[in-house]
XYZ file of C-alpha atoms in Angstrom:
627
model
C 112.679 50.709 -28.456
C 115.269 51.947 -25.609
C 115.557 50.666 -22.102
C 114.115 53.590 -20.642
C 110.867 52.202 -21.704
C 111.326 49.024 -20.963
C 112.125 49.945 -17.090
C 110.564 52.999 -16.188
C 107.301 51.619 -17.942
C 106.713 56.054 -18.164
C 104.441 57.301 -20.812
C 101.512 55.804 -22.468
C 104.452 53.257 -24.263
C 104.893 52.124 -20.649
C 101.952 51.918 -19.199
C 100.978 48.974 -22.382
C 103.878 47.016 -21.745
C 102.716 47.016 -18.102
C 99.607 45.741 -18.777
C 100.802 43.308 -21.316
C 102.680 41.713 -19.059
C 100.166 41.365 -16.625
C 98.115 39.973 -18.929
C 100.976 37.630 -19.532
C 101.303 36.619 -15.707
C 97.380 35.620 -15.350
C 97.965 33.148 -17.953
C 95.622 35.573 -21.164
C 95.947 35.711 -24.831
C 95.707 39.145 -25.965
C 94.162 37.181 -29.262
C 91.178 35.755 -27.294
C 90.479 37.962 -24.248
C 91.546 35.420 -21.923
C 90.833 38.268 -18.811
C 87.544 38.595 -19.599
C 87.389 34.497 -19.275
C 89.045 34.984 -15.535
C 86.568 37.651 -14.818
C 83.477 36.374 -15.744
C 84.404 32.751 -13.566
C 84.748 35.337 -10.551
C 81.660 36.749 -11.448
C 79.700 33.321 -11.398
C 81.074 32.133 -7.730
C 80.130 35.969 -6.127
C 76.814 35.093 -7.892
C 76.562 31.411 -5.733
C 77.876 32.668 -2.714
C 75.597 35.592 -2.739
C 72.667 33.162 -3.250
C 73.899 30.988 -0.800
C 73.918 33.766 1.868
C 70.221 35.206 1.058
C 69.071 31.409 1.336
C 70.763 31.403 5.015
C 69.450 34.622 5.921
C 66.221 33.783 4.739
C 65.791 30.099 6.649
C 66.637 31.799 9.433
C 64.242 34.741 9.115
C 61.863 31.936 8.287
C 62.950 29.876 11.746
C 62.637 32.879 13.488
C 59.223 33.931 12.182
C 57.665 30.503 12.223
C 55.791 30.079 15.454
C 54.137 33.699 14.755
C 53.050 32.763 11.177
C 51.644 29.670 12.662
C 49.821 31.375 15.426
C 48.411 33.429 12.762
C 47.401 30.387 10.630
C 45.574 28.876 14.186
C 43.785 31.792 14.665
C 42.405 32.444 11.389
C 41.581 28.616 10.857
C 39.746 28.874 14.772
C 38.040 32.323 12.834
C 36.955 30.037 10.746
C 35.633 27.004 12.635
C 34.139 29.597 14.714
C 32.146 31.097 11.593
C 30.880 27.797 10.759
C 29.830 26.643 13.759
C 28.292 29.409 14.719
C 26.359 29.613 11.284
C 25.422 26.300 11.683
C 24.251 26.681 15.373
C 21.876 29.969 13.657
C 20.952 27.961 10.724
C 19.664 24.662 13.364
C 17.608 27.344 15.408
C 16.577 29.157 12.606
C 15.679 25.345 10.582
C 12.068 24.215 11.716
C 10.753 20.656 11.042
C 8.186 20.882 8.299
C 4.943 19.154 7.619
C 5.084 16.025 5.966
C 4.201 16.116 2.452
C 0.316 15.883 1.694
C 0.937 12.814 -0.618
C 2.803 11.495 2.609
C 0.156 12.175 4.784
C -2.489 10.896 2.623
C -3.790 7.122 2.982
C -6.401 4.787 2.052
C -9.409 3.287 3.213
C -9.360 -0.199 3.188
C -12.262 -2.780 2.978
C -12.225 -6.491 4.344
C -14.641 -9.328 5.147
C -16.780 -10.007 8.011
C -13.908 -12.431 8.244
C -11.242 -9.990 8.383
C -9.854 -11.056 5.127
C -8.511 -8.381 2.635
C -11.649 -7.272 0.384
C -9.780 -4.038 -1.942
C -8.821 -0.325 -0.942
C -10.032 3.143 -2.281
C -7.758 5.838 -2.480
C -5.026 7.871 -4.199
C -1.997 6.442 -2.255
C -1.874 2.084 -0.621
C -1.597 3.844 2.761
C -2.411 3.086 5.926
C -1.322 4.444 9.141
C -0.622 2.602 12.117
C 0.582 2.764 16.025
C 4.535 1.741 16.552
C 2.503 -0.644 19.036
C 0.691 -2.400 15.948
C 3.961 -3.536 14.833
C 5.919 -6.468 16.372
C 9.172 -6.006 17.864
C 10.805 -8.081 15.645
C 9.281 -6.506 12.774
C 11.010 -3.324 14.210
C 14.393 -4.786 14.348
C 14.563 -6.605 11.302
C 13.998 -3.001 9.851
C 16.682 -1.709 12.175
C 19.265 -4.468 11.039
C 18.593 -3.736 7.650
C 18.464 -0.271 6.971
C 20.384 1.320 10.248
C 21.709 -0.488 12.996
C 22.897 2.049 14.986
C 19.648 3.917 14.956
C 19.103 3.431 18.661
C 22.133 5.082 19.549
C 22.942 7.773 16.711
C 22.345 11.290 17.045
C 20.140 11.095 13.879
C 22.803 11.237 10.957
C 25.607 9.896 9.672
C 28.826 12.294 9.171
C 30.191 9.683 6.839
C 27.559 8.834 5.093
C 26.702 12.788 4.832
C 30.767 13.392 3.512
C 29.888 10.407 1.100
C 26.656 11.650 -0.524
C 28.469 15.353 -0.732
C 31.530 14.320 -2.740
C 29.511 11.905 -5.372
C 27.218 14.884 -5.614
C 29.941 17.254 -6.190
C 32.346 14.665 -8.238
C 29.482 13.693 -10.479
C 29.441 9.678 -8.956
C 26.871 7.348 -8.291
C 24.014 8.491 -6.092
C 24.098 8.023 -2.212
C 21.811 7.055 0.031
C 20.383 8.711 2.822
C 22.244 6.467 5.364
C 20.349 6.489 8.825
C 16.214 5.609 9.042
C 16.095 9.151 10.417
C 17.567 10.646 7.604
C 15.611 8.413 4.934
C 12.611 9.691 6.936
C 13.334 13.227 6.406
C 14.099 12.718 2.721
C 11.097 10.441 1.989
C 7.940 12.557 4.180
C 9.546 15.934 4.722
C 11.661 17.075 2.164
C 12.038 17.292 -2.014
C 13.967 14.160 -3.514
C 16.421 16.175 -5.245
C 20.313 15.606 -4.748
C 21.774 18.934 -3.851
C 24.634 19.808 -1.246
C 21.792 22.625 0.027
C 19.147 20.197 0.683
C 21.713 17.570 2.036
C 22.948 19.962 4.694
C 18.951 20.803 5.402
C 18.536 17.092 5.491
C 21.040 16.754 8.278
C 19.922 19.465 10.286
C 16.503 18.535 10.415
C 17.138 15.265 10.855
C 19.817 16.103 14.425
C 16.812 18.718 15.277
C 14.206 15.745 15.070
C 16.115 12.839 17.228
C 16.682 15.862 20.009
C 13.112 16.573 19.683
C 11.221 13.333 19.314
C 11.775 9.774 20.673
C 13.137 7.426 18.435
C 9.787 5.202 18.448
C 8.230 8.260 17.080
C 10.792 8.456 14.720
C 10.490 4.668 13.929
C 6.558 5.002 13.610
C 6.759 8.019 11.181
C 9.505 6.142 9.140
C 7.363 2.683 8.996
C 3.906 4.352 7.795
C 5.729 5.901 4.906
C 9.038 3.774 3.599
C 8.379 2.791 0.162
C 8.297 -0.981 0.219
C 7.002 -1.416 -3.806
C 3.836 -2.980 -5.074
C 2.686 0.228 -5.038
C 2.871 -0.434 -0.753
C 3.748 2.654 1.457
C 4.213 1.701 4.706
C 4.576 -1.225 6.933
C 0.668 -2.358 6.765
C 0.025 -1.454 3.488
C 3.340 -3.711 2.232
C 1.942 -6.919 4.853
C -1.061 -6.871 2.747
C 0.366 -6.756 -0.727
C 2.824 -8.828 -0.105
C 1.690 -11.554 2.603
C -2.612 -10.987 2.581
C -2.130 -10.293 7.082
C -2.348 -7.249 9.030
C 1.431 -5.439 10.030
C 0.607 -7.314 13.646
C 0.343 -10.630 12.404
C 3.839 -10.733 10.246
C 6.364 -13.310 11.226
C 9.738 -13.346 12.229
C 10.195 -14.475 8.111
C 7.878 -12.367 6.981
C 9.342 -9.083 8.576
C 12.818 -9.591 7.795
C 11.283 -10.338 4.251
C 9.761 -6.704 3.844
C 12.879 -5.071 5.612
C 15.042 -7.030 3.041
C 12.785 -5.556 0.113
C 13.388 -1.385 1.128
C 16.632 -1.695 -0.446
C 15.700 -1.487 -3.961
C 11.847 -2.080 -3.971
C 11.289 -2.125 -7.444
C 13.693 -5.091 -7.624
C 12.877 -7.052 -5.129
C 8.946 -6.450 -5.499
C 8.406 -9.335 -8.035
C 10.209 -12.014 -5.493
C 7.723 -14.997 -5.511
C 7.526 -14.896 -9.268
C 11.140 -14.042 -10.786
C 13.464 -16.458 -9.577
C 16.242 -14.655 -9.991
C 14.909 -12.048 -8.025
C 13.793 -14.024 -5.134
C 17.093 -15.433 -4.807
C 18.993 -12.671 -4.499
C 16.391 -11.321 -1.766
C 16.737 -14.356 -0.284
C 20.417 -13.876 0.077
C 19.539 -10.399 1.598
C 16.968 -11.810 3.951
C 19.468 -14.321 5.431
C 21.722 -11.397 6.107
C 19.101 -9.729 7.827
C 18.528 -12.201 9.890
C 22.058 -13.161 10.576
C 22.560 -9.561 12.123
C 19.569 -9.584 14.530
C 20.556 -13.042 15.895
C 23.579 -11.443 16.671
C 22.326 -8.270 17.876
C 19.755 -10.625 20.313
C 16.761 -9.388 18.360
C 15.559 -12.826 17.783
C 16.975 -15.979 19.659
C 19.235 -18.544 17.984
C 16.423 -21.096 17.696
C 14.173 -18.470 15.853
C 16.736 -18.068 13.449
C 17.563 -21.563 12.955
C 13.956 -22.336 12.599
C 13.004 -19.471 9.728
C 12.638 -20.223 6.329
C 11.831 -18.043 3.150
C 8.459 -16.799 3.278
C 6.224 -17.136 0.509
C 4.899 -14.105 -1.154
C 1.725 -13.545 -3.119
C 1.786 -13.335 -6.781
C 3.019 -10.383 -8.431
C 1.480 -8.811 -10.382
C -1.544 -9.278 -8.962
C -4.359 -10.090 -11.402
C -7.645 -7.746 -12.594
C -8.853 -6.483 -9.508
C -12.156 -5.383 -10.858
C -14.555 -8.472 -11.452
C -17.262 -8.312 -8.583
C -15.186 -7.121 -5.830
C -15.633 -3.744 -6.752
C -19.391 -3.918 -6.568
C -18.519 -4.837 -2.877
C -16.574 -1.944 -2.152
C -19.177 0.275 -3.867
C -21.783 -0.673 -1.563
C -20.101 -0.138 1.661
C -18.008 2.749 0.227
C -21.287 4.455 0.065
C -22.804 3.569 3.394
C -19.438 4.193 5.192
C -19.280 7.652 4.183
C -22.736 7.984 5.002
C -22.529 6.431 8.476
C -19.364 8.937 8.844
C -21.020 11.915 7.908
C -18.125 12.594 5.264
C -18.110 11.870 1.617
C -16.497 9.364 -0.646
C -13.706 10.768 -1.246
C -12.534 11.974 1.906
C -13.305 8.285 2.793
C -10.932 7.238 0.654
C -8.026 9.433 1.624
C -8.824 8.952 5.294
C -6.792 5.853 6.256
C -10.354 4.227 7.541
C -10.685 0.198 7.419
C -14.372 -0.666 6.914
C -15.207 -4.231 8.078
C -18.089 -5.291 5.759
C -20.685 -7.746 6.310
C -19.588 -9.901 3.326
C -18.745 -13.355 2.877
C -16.144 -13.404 0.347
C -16.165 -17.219 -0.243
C -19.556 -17.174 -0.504
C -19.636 -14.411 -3.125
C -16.498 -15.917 -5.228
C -18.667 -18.819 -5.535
C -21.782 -17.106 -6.858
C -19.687 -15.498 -9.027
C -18.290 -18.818 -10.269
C -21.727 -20.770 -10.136
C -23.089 -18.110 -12.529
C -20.678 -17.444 -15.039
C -20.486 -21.426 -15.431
C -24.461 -21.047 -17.122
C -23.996 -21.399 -20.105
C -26.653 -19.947 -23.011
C -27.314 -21.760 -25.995
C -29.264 -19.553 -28.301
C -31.145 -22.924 -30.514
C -31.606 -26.419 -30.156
C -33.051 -28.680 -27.963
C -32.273 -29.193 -23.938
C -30.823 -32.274 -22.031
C -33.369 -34.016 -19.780
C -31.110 -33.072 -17.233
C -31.508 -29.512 -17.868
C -35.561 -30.171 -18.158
C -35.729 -31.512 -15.137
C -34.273 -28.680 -13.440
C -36.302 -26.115 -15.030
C -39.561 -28.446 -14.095
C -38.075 -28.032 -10.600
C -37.646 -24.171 -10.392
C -41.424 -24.093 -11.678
C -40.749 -23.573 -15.448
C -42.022 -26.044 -17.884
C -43.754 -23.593 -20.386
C -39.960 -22.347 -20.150
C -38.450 -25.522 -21.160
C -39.868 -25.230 -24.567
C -38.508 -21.453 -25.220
C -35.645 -20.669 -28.009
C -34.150 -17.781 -28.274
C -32.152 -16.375 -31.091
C -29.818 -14.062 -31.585
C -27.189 -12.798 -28.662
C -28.736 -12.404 -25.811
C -26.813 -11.508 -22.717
C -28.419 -12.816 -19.534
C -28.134 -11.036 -16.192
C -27.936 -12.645 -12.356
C -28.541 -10.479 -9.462
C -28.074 -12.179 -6.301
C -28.742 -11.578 -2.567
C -28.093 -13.179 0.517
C -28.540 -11.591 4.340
C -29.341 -12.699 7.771
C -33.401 -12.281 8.326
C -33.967 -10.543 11.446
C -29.796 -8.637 11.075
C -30.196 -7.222 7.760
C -26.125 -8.028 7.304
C -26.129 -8.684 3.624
C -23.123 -11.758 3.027
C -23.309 -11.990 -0.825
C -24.042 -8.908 -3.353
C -23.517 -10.261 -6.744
C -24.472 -7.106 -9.313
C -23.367 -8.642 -12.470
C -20.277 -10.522 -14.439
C -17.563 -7.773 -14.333
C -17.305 -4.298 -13.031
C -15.375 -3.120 -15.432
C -17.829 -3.486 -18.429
C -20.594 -2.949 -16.131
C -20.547 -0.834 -13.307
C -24.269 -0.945 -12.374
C -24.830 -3.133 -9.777
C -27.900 -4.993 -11.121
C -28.678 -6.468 -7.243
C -28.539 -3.238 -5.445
C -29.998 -0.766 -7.914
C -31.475 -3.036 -11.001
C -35.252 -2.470 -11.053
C -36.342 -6.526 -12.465
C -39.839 -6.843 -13.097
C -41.796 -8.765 -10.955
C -44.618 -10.894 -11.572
C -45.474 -13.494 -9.513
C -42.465 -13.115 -7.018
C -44.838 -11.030 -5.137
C -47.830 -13.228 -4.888
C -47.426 -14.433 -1.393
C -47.451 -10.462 -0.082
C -50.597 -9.933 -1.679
C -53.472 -9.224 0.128
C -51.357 -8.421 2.824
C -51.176 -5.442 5.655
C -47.582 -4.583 4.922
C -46.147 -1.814 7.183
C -43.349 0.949 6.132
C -40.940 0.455 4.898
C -42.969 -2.549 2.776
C -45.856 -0.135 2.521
C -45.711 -0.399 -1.575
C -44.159 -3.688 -2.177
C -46.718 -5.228 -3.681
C -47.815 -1.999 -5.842
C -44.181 -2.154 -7.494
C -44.003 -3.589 -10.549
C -39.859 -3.943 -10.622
C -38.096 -4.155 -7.085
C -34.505 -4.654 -6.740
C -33.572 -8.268 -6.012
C -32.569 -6.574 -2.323
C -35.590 -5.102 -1.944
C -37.423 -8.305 -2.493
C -35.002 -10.103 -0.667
C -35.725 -8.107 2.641
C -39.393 -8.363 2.364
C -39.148 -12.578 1.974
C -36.433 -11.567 5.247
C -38.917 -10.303 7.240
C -41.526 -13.047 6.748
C -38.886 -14.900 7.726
C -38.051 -12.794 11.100
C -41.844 -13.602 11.618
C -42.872 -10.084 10.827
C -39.869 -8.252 11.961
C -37.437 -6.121 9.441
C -34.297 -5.416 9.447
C -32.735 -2.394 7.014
C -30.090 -4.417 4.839
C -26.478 -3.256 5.549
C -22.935 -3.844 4.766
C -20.602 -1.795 6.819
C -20.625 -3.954 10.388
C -17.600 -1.984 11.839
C -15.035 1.350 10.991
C -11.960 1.685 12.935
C -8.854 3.808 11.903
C -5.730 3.904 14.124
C -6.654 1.051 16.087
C -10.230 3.336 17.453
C -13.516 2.118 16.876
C -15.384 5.368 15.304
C -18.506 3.438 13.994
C -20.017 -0.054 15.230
C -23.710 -1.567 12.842
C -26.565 -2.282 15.106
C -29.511 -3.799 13.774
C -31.758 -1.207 12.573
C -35.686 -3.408 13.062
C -38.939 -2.672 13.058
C -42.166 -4.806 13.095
C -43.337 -4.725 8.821
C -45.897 -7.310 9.278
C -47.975 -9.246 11.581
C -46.610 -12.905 12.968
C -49.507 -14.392 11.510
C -48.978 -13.151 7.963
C -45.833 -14.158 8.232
C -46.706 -17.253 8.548
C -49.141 -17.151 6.036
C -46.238 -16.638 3.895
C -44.362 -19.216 5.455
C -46.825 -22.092 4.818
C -47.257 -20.808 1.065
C -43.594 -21.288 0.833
C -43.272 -24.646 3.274
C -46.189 -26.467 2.431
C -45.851 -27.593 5.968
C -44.824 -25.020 8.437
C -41.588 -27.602 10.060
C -40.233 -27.761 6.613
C -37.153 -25.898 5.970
C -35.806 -23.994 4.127
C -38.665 -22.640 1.936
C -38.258 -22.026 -1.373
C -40.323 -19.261 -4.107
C -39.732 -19.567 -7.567
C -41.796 -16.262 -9.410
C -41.774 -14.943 -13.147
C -42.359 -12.326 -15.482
C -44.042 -14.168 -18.490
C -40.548 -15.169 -20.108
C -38.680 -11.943 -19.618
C -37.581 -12.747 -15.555
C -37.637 -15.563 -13.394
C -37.141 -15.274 -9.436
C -35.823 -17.464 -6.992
C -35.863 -16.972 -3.200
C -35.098 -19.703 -0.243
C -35.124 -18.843 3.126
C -35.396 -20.296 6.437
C -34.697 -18.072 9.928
C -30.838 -17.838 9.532
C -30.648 -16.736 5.852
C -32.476 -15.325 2.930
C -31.101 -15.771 -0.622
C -32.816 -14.411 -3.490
C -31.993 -14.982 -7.404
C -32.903 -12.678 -10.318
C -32.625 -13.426 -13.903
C -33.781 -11.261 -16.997
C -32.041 -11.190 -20.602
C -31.992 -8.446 -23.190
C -30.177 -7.916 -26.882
C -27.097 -5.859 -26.203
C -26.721 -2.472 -27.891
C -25.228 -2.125 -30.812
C -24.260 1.159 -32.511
C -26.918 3.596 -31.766
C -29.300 1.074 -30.892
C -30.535 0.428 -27.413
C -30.390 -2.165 -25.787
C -34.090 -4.418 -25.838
C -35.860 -6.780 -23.669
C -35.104 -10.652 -24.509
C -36.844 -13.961 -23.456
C -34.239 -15.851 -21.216
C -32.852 -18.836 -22.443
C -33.811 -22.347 -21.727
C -30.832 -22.871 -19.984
C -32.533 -20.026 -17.134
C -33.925 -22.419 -15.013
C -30.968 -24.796 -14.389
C -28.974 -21.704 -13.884
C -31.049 -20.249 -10.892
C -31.293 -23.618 -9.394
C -27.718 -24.073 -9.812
C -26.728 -21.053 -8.147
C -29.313 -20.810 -5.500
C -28.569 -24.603 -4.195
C -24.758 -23.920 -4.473
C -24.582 -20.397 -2.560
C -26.983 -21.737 0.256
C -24.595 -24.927 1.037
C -21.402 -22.727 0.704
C -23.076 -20.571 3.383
C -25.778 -22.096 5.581
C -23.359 -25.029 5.826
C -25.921 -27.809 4.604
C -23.320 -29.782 2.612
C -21.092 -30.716 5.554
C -24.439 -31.376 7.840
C -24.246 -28.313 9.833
C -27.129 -27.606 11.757
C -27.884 -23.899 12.462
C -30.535 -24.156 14.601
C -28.609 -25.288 17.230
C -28.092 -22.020 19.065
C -30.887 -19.784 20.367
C -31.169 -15.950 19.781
C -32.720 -13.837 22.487
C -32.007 -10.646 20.223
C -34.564 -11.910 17.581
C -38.013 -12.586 17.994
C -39.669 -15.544 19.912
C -38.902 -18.916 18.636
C -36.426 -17.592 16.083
C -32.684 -18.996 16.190
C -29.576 -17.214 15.901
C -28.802 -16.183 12.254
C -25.204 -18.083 12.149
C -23.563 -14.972 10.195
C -24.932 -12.256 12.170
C -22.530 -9.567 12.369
C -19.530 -10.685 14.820
């Protein structure tokens, strides 16, 4: 190597050494590349700083651009808002407020006493409608205070309530409830049951569209006459009944906030009275109930201080057949009749027929006759001779019979000179027997007709004494109109119909003169003996296969049939069968208890004591005559 290379650093030689020793000054090892160490550090900090200044330039793009990207975001989000509402102000004209449901608008008929007291129902739905004004205030409120408090001042729904039912609906949770009484009304009478977010949002709109539309009594009314309250109860009236035996009107403070308590969960709280777990908790409820409407000034502190748990009837309630369908049969029939409609639009018609019946009078028939008892052999008490001597059958008192025999009583009581029939007993249980042996049963005669014979009988006793088997109310009117000193009366049992709170149908007695005074009165003194005594009593038979028993006097007539047969069995018929010995104690026994229960004699009641220009001359006023 000379020094000409070394200094001059000419030629391709030179150039190398050059380099080398600049490689040399930046610190490299030509053995491990240490430039391309130095460069690629370089390389990294252009990379930072680079990203550094596309971050800067890009907040600041971002600062810059902010307010239009948000003005953009407003008026798309308004876009929106606008889209909605205006769908939803389209979809609230366009939403009408349907009928309710037919089942929902359906009801029942129901049937009570001459006494007002609760006799059964026909129909497909325990429904009755009623006026808001049928139903106290305080019944209103406790409803109010349990189910929606704010329902006098709400615009018909509840936006949280509403959000809630939408998300469990969506998120799969535990079902909702409707929230506001308007709402629930909307649900329960105008719309399907099912849980959707469609019908929700139909729900609401309906429901805003009805509290701009309609009052909020009208609201209240429609809501009352349909809420399920259990025990099979829709509505208000329906639910006093099954639960308390009163009308809706006659509920009390207790008693309301009792029923409002129960719409919570009404198949729960329906068997308070006889599950005492359930009772307490509704008790718990009810005291909450009343707690708020105290507060709200719905009922004064005193009121509140002074209720205590009402008690509720049995549940469930027992058979309901037994005789009080033969009742309801009756009058079902003549109500429709009277109405110009038939049975069964009767029954869905919301109607309450007042009957003519008695009820206490006709639960004791029913118990004086099932407590005869039949003994098929052997030989009779004196006690039980005696009474048969009395009703007029000693040839009877010696008669066996053998085999089963299955005795029927028919019985009849109504108001001579009325027609109002109080006590209809057809036979020992509807359900096994439908046929209502006093109304319809054709019992032979014999010599229960003696006293008409000879007679000039007018319609509609024309035939009497030509039939050979009347029904025990057929014969029980005729004995009536001796008894109305000539003058009959056509039984009935439907005294009043009202539905709503409007009269459509009010009984007058339908009479007409059927016989002379004076053959009256010949019927009288073969009955009397003496024409002052009272009541008169007619004890008739059909050899051994009937015996008849009719007392009357001018306020009531009360007739007794008895006749026996073999059941059937298989394909054989039924047969004719000599009543039992045990017959004539069991008329006796029946007729003496019904006529105390009703005419009053046991507790010394005279029923004489008022005068009846309505009947004929001399006669007194029949002291059930239809109210």
């Amino acid at each position: 190597m000379n020094g000409a290379d070394v200094d001059t650093g000419g030629g391709v030689g030179g150039t190398g050494v050059a380099v080398i020793a600049d490689d040399h000054d930046r610190g490299g090892s030509p053995g491990r590349g240490p430039g391309r160490g130095r460069h690629g550090a370089g390389g990294r900090g252009r990379l930072m700083a680079g990203l550094r200044r596309r971050l800067v330039k890009r907040r600041i793009r971002i600062r810059r651009t902010r307010g239009r990207r948000l003005r953009r975001a407003l008026v798309v989000l308004l876009a929106l808002l606008a889209n909605l509402v205006g769908a939803a102000v389209v979809a609230y004209h366009l939403t009408k407020i349907p009928e309710p449901h037919p089942e929902t608008a359906m009801q029942s008929t129901v049937f009570v006493d001459d006494h007002g007291d609760y006799l059964g129902r026909r129909g497909p739905v325990d429904r009755q409608e009623i006026p808001l004004s049928q139903v106290p205030r305080h019944v209103q409120e406790a409803v109010i205070a349990a189910e929606n408090r704010s329902f006098r001042t709400d615009t018909g729904i509840s936006p949280r309530a509403i959000a809630r039912a939408a998300w469990a609906t969506v998120s799969g949770g535990d079902r909702q409830g409707g929230s506001t009484i308007t709402q629930q009304y909307v649900k329960n009478a105008l719309l399907s049951p099912e849980q959707t977010l469609s019908r929700k949002a139909r729900e609401a709109l309906i429901s805003i569209k009805l509290d701009r539309t309609r009052s909020k009594d009208e609201i209240l009314q429609g809501y009352l006459n349909t809420v399920y309250f259990g025990r099979g109860a829709a509505g208000i009236q329906s639910a006093a009944r099954n639960y308390f035996g009163v009308d809706a009107k006659d509920l009390t403070v207790s008693q309301g906030a009792a029923l409002a308590s129960v719409i919570n969960i009404p198949s729960y709280y329906e068997k308070a009275g006889s599950d005492p777990k359930v009772t307490a908790k509704l008790v718990d409820r009810w005291e909450w109930v009343l707690d708020a409407m105290a507060h709200s000034g719905a009922i004064t502190s005193a009121q509140r201080a002074g209720a205590r748990f009402p008690a509720f009837r049995f549940y469930p309630p027992g058979d309901t057949d037994g005789q009080r369908q033969y009742l309801i049969d009756a009058a079902a029939s003549e109500a429709a009749d009277r109405l110009g409609i038939t049975e069964d639009q009767l029954a869905r018609g919301g109607y309450t027929v007042r009957t003519t019946f008695d009820l206490t009078a006709q639960d004791a028939t029913a118990e004086l006759a099932a407590d005869g008892t039949e003994k098929k052999t052997g030989k009779k008490t004196a006690e039980e001779k005696a009474a048969d001597a009395k009703a007029g059958g000693k040839k009877r008192a010696e008669v066996k019979t053998s085999g089963d025999v299955r005795v029927h009583t028919a019985v009849v009581a109504l108001v001579p000179g009325d027609g109002a029939v109080r006590v209809l007993y057809g036979g020992a249980d509807y359900a096994s027997q439908p046929f209502n042996d006093a109304r319809d049963g054709a019992v032979e005669a014999g010599t229960a007709l003696q006293p008409f014979s000879g007679m000039k009988l007018l319609a509609p006793l024309t035939d009497l004494t030509r039939t050979a088997a009347p029904t025990p109310l057929r014969l029980a009117s005729a004995y009536a109109t001796a008894a109305a000193h000539g003058v009959y009366a056509t039984p009935y049992t439907v005294a009043k119909i009202t539905r709503a709170g409007r009269t459509l149908y009010e009984a007058h007695p339908r009479t007409r003169t059927a016989m002379t005074r004076a053959d009256a009165g010949m019927v009288a003194k073969l009955l009397y003996g003496r024409l002052d005594a009272a009541p008169a009593t007619r004890t008739g038979a059909a050899g051994l296969r009937t015996l008849w028993q009719t007392t009357y006097d001018e306020h009531l007539t009360l007739t007794v049939a008895l006749f026996a047969e073999h059941p059937a069995k298989g394909k054989k018929a039924a047969l004719p069968a000599p009543l039992p010995y045990t017959a004539g104690s069991r008329s006796l026994s029946v007729s003496e208890g019904v006529w105390s229960k009703i005419v009053g004699t046991a507790e010394g009641h005279d029923p004489a004591a008022e005068p009846n220009p309505g009947l004929p001359t001399g006669q007194t006023k029949p002291i059930l005559a239809t109210r």
